[in-house]
Amino acid sequence: MLRPSESVQVYLYADPVDMRKSIDGLSALVEREMALSPNIQALFVFCNRGRDKIKMLCWERNGFIVWYKRLERQRFKWPSMNTDAPLSLSGQELNWLLDGFDIWNNKPHQRVYFDSVI
């Protein structure tokens, strides 16, 4: 299975995208809507309205690569916020998203403070 490295820079496009868009349409969204260059060393991630399909776009030396993932029964956990700034993730967070984790609503354990260890 193909997985992005944990160190890759990832940008999510929060609004739903027509999955009929291919390289030209997705790269136009990156330039016009996200105000980023599609030729940077980053991975751009798009999801459809039903949240069961994801496309990822990246530039590699001399051309674009598009990955497509379709879920058969479940839905991706996707941010509901609409913002002008692109949402940035780490490669690890993207892998968690692809595995079905809700990375926006998971809460870490509460911190514990001690006055003494004895």
PDB file of C-alpha atoms in Angstrom:
ATOM      1  CA  MET A   1       0.000   0.000   0.000  1.00  0.00           C
ATOM      2  CA  LEU A   2       1.230   3.509  -0.779  1.00  0.00           C
ATOM      3  CA  ARG A   3       1.527   5.830   2.191  1.00  0.00           C
ATOM      4  CA  PRO A   4       2.980   9.324   2.434  1.00  0.00           C
ATOM      5  CA  SER A   5       6.043   9.710   4.611  1.00  0.00           C
ATOM      6  CA  GLU A   6       5.563  11.203   8.050  1.00  0.00           C
ATOM      7  CA  SER A   7       7.700  14.211   7.140  1.00  0.00           C
ATOM      8  CA  VAL A   8       5.750  15.333   4.050  1.00  0.00           C
ATOM      9  CA  GLN A   9       3.905  18.663   4.192  1.00  0.00           C
ATOM     10  CA  VAL A  10       0.163  18.158   3.644  1.00  0.00           C
ATOM     11  CA  TYR A  11      -2.539  20.695   2.787  1.00  0.00           C
ATOM     12  CA  LEU A  12      -6.242  19.826   3.005  1.00  0.00           C
ATOM     13  CA  TYR A  13      -8.875  21.524   0.915  1.00  0.00           C
ATOM     14  CA  ALA A  14     -11.816  21.623   3.334  1.00  0.00           C
ATOM     15  CA  ASP A  15     -14.690  22.140   0.850  1.00  0.00           C
ATOM     16  CA  PRO A  16     -16.137  19.185  -1.077  1.00  0.00           C
ATOM     17  CA  VAL A  17     -14.622  18.592  -4.527  1.00  0.00           C
ATOM     18  CA  ASP A  18     -16.118  16.992  -7.616  1.00  0.00           C
ATOM     19  CA  MET A  19     -14.104  13.776  -7.982  1.00  0.00           C
ATOM     20  CA  ARG A  20     -14.311  14.046 -11.763  1.00  0.00           C
ATOM     21  CA  LYS A  21     -11.592  16.690 -11.466  1.00  0.00           C
ATOM     22  CA  SER A  22      -8.210  15.410 -12.463  1.00  0.00           C
ATOM     23  CA  ILE A  23      -4.732  16.947 -12.402  1.00  0.00           C
ATOM     24  CA  ASP A  24      -5.605  20.208 -14.177  1.00  0.00           C
ATOM     25  CA  GLY A  25      -8.743  20.866 -12.138  1.00  0.00           C
ATOM     26  CA  LEU A  26      -7.112  19.992  -8.812  1.00  0.00           C
ATOM     27  CA  SER A  27      -3.993  22.043  -9.516  1.00  0.00           C
ATOM     28  CA  ALA A  28      -6.227  24.995 -10.454  1.00  0.00           C
ATOM     29  CA  LEU A  29      -7.941  24.673  -7.038  1.00  0.00           C
ATOM     30  CA  VAL A  30      -4.539  24.707  -5.359  1.00  0.00           C
ATOM     31  CA  GLU A  31      -3.506  27.882  -7.197  1.00  0.00           C
ATOM     32  CA  ARG A  32      -6.782  29.802  -7.119  1.00  0.00           C
ATOM     33  CA  GLU A  33      -8.511  28.708  -3.919  1.00  0.00           C
ATOM     34  CA  MET A  34      -5.588  27.749  -1.685  1.00  0.00           C
ATOM     35  CA  ALA A  35      -3.211  30.425  -3.038  1.00  0.00           C
ATOM     36  CA  LEU A  36      -0.354  27.901  -3.184  1.00  0.00           C
ATOM     37  CA  SER A  37       1.798  26.595  -5.985  1.00  0.00           C
ATOM     38  CA  PRO A  38       0.970  22.993  -6.928  1.00  0.00           C
ATOM     39  CA  ASN A  39       4.667  22.513  -7.803  1.00  0.00           C
ATOM     40  CA  ILE A  40       5.941  22.764  -4.209  1.00  0.00           C
ATOM     41  CA  GLN A  41       7.102  19.717  -2.281  1.00  0.00           C
ATOM     42  CA  ALA A  42       3.733  19.054  -0.653  1.00  0.00           C
ATOM     43  CA  LEU A  43       0.722  16.800  -0.877  1.00  0.00           C
ATOM     44  CA  PHE A  44      -2.691  18.376  -1.550  1.00  0.00           C
ATOM     45  CA  VAL A  45      -5.712  16.402  -0.329  1.00  0.00           C
ATOM     46  CA  PHE A  46      -9.316  16.714  -1.549  1.00  0.00           C
ATOM     47  CA  CYS A  47     -12.505  14.922  -0.482  1.00  0.00           C
ATOM     48  CA  ASN A  48     -15.932  14.548  -2.091  1.00  0.00           C
ATOM     49  CA  ARG A  49     -19.265  15.620  -0.575  1.00  0.00           C
ATOM     50  CA  GLY A  50     -20.100  12.072   0.544  1.00  0.00           C
ATOM     51  CA  ARG A  51     -16.726  11.835   2.366  1.00  0.00           C
ATOM     52  CA  ASP A  52     -16.068   8.376   0.929  1.00  0.00           C
ATOM     53  CA  LYS A  53     -13.501   9.395  -1.710  1.00  0.00           C
ATOM     54  CA  ILE A  54     -10.171  11.181  -1.419  1.00  0.00           C
ATOM     55  CA  LYS A  55      -7.796  12.414  -4.101  1.00  0.00           C
ATOM     56  CA  MET A  56      -4.240  13.492  -3.363  1.00  0.00           C
ATOM     57  CA  LEU A  57      -2.138  15.577  -5.726  1.00  0.00           C
ATOM     58  CA  CYS A  58       1.618  16.095  -5.634  1.00  0.00           C
ATOM     59  CA  TRP A  59       4.392  17.238  -7.930  1.00  0.00           C
ATOM     60  CA  GLU A  60       7.406  14.979  -8.461  1.00  0.00           C
ATOM     61  CA  ARG A  61      10.360  16.425 -10.427  1.00  0.00           C
ATOM     62  CA  ASN A  62       8.799  16.360 -13.894  1.00  0.00           C
ATOM     63  CA  GLY A  63       5.104  15.668 -13.474  1.00  0.00           C
ATOM     64  CA  PHE A  64       2.062  15.354 -11.240  1.00  0.00           C
ATOM     65  CA  ILE A  65       0.915  12.268  -9.353  1.00  0.00           C
ATOM     66  CA  VAL A  66      -2.718  11.699  -8.327  1.00  0.00           C
ATOM     67  CA  TRP A  67      -3.742   9.103  -5.748  1.00  0.00           C
ATOM     68  CA  TYR A  68      -7.372   8.110  -5.345  1.00  0.00           C
ATOM     69  CA  LYS A  69      -8.915   6.207  -2.463  1.00  0.00           C
ATOM     70  CA  ARG A  70     -12.555   5.088  -2.265  1.00  0.00           C
ATOM     71  CA  LEU A  71     -14.056   3.653   0.895  1.00  0.00           C
ATOM     72  CA  GLU A  72     -16.608   0.896   0.496  1.00  0.00           C
ATOM     73  CA  ARG A  73     -18.679   1.370   3.660  1.00  0.00           C
ATOM     74  CA  GLN A  74     -17.308   4.094   5.897  1.00  0.00           C
ATOM     75  CA  ARG A  75     -16.666   7.834   5.676  1.00  0.00           C
ATOM     76  CA  PHE A  76     -13.530   9.900   6.124  1.00  0.00           C
ATOM     77  CA  LYS A  77     -13.487  12.241   9.111  1.00  0.00           C
ATOM     78  CA  TRP A  78     -13.127  15.649   7.495  1.00  0.00           C
ATOM     79  CA  PRO A  79     -12.935  19.125   9.017  1.00  0.00           C
ATOM     80  CA  SER A  80     -16.180  21.057   8.880  1.00  0.00           C
ATOM     81  CA  MET A  81     -14.593  24.494   9.061  1.00  0.00           C
ATOM     82  CA  ASN A  82     -14.577  26.708   6.013  1.00  0.00           C
ATOM     83  CA  THR A  83     -11.568  28.961   6.098  1.00  0.00           C
ATOM     84  CA  ASP A  84      -9.587  30.954   3.591  1.00  0.00           C
ATOM     85  CA  ALA A  85      -6.281  29.537   4.813  1.00  0.00           C
ATOM     86  CA  PRO A  86      -5.433  25.974   3.750  1.00  0.00           C
ATOM     87  CA  LEU A  87      -5.444  23.456   6.569  1.00  0.00           C
ATOM     88  CA  SER A  88      -1.966  22.045   7.148  1.00  0.00           C
ATOM     89  CA  LEU A  89      -1.257  18.529   8.432  1.00  0.00           C
ATOM     90  CA  SER A  90       1.763  16.352   8.962  1.00  0.00           C
ATOM     91  CA  GLY A  91       2.238  13.159   6.999  1.00  0.00           C
ATOM     92  CA  GLN A  92       1.477  11.166  10.157  1.00  0.00           C
ATOM     93  CA  GLU A  93      -1.824  12.989  10.654  1.00  0.00           C
ATOM     94  CA  LEU A  94      -2.743  12.281   7.031  1.00  0.00           C
ATOM     95  CA  ASN A  95      -2.042   8.582   7.564  1.00  0.00           C
ATOM     96  CA  TRP A  96      -4.314   8.637  10.618  1.00  0.00           C
ATOM     97  CA  LEU A  97      -7.002  10.353   8.536  1.00  0.00           C
ATOM     98  CA  LEU A  98      -6.659   7.690   5.821  1.00  0.00           C
ATOM     99  CA  ASP A  99      -7.009   5.009   8.512  1.00  0.00           C
ATOM    100  CA  GLY A 100     -10.306   6.497   9.698  1.00  0.00           C
ATOM    101  CA  PHE A 101      -9.260   8.423  12.787  1.00  0.00           C
ATOM    102  CA  ASP A 102     -10.935  11.735  13.593  1.00  0.00           C
ATOM    103  CA  ILE A 103      -7.822  13.814  14.188  1.00  0.00           C
ATOM    104  CA  TRP A 104      -9.824  16.967  15.035  1.00  0.00           C
ATOM    105  CA  ASN A 105     -11.943  15.522  17.850  1.00  0.00           C
ATOM    106  CA  ASN A 106      -9.517  13.148  19.510  1.00  0.00           C
ATOM    107  CA  LYS A 107      -8.558  14.468  22.863  1.00  0.00           C
ATOM    108  CA  PRO A 108      -5.277  13.616  24.553  1.00  0.00           C
ATOM    109  CA  HIS A 109      -5.044  12.308  28.085  1.00  0.00           C
ATOM    110  CA  GLN A 110      -5.301  14.987  30.716  1.00  0.00           C
ATOM    111  CA  ARG A 111      -2.056  16.157  32.242  1.00  0.00           C
ATOM    112  CA  VAL A 112      -1.262  14.943  35.709  1.00  0.00           C
ATOM    113  CA  TYR A 113       0.755  17.076  38.085  1.00  0.00           C
ATOM    114  CA  PHE A 114       2.378  15.870  41.269  1.00  0.00           C
ATOM    115  CA  ASP A 115       3.752  17.884  44.165  1.00  0.00           C
ATOM    116  CA  SER A 116       5.958  15.020  45.175  1.00  0.00           C
ATOM    117  CA  VAL A 117       6.963  11.607  43.905  1.00  0.00           C
ATOM    118  CA  ILE A 118       7.033  10.078  47.383  1.00  0.00           C
TER     119      ILE A 118
END
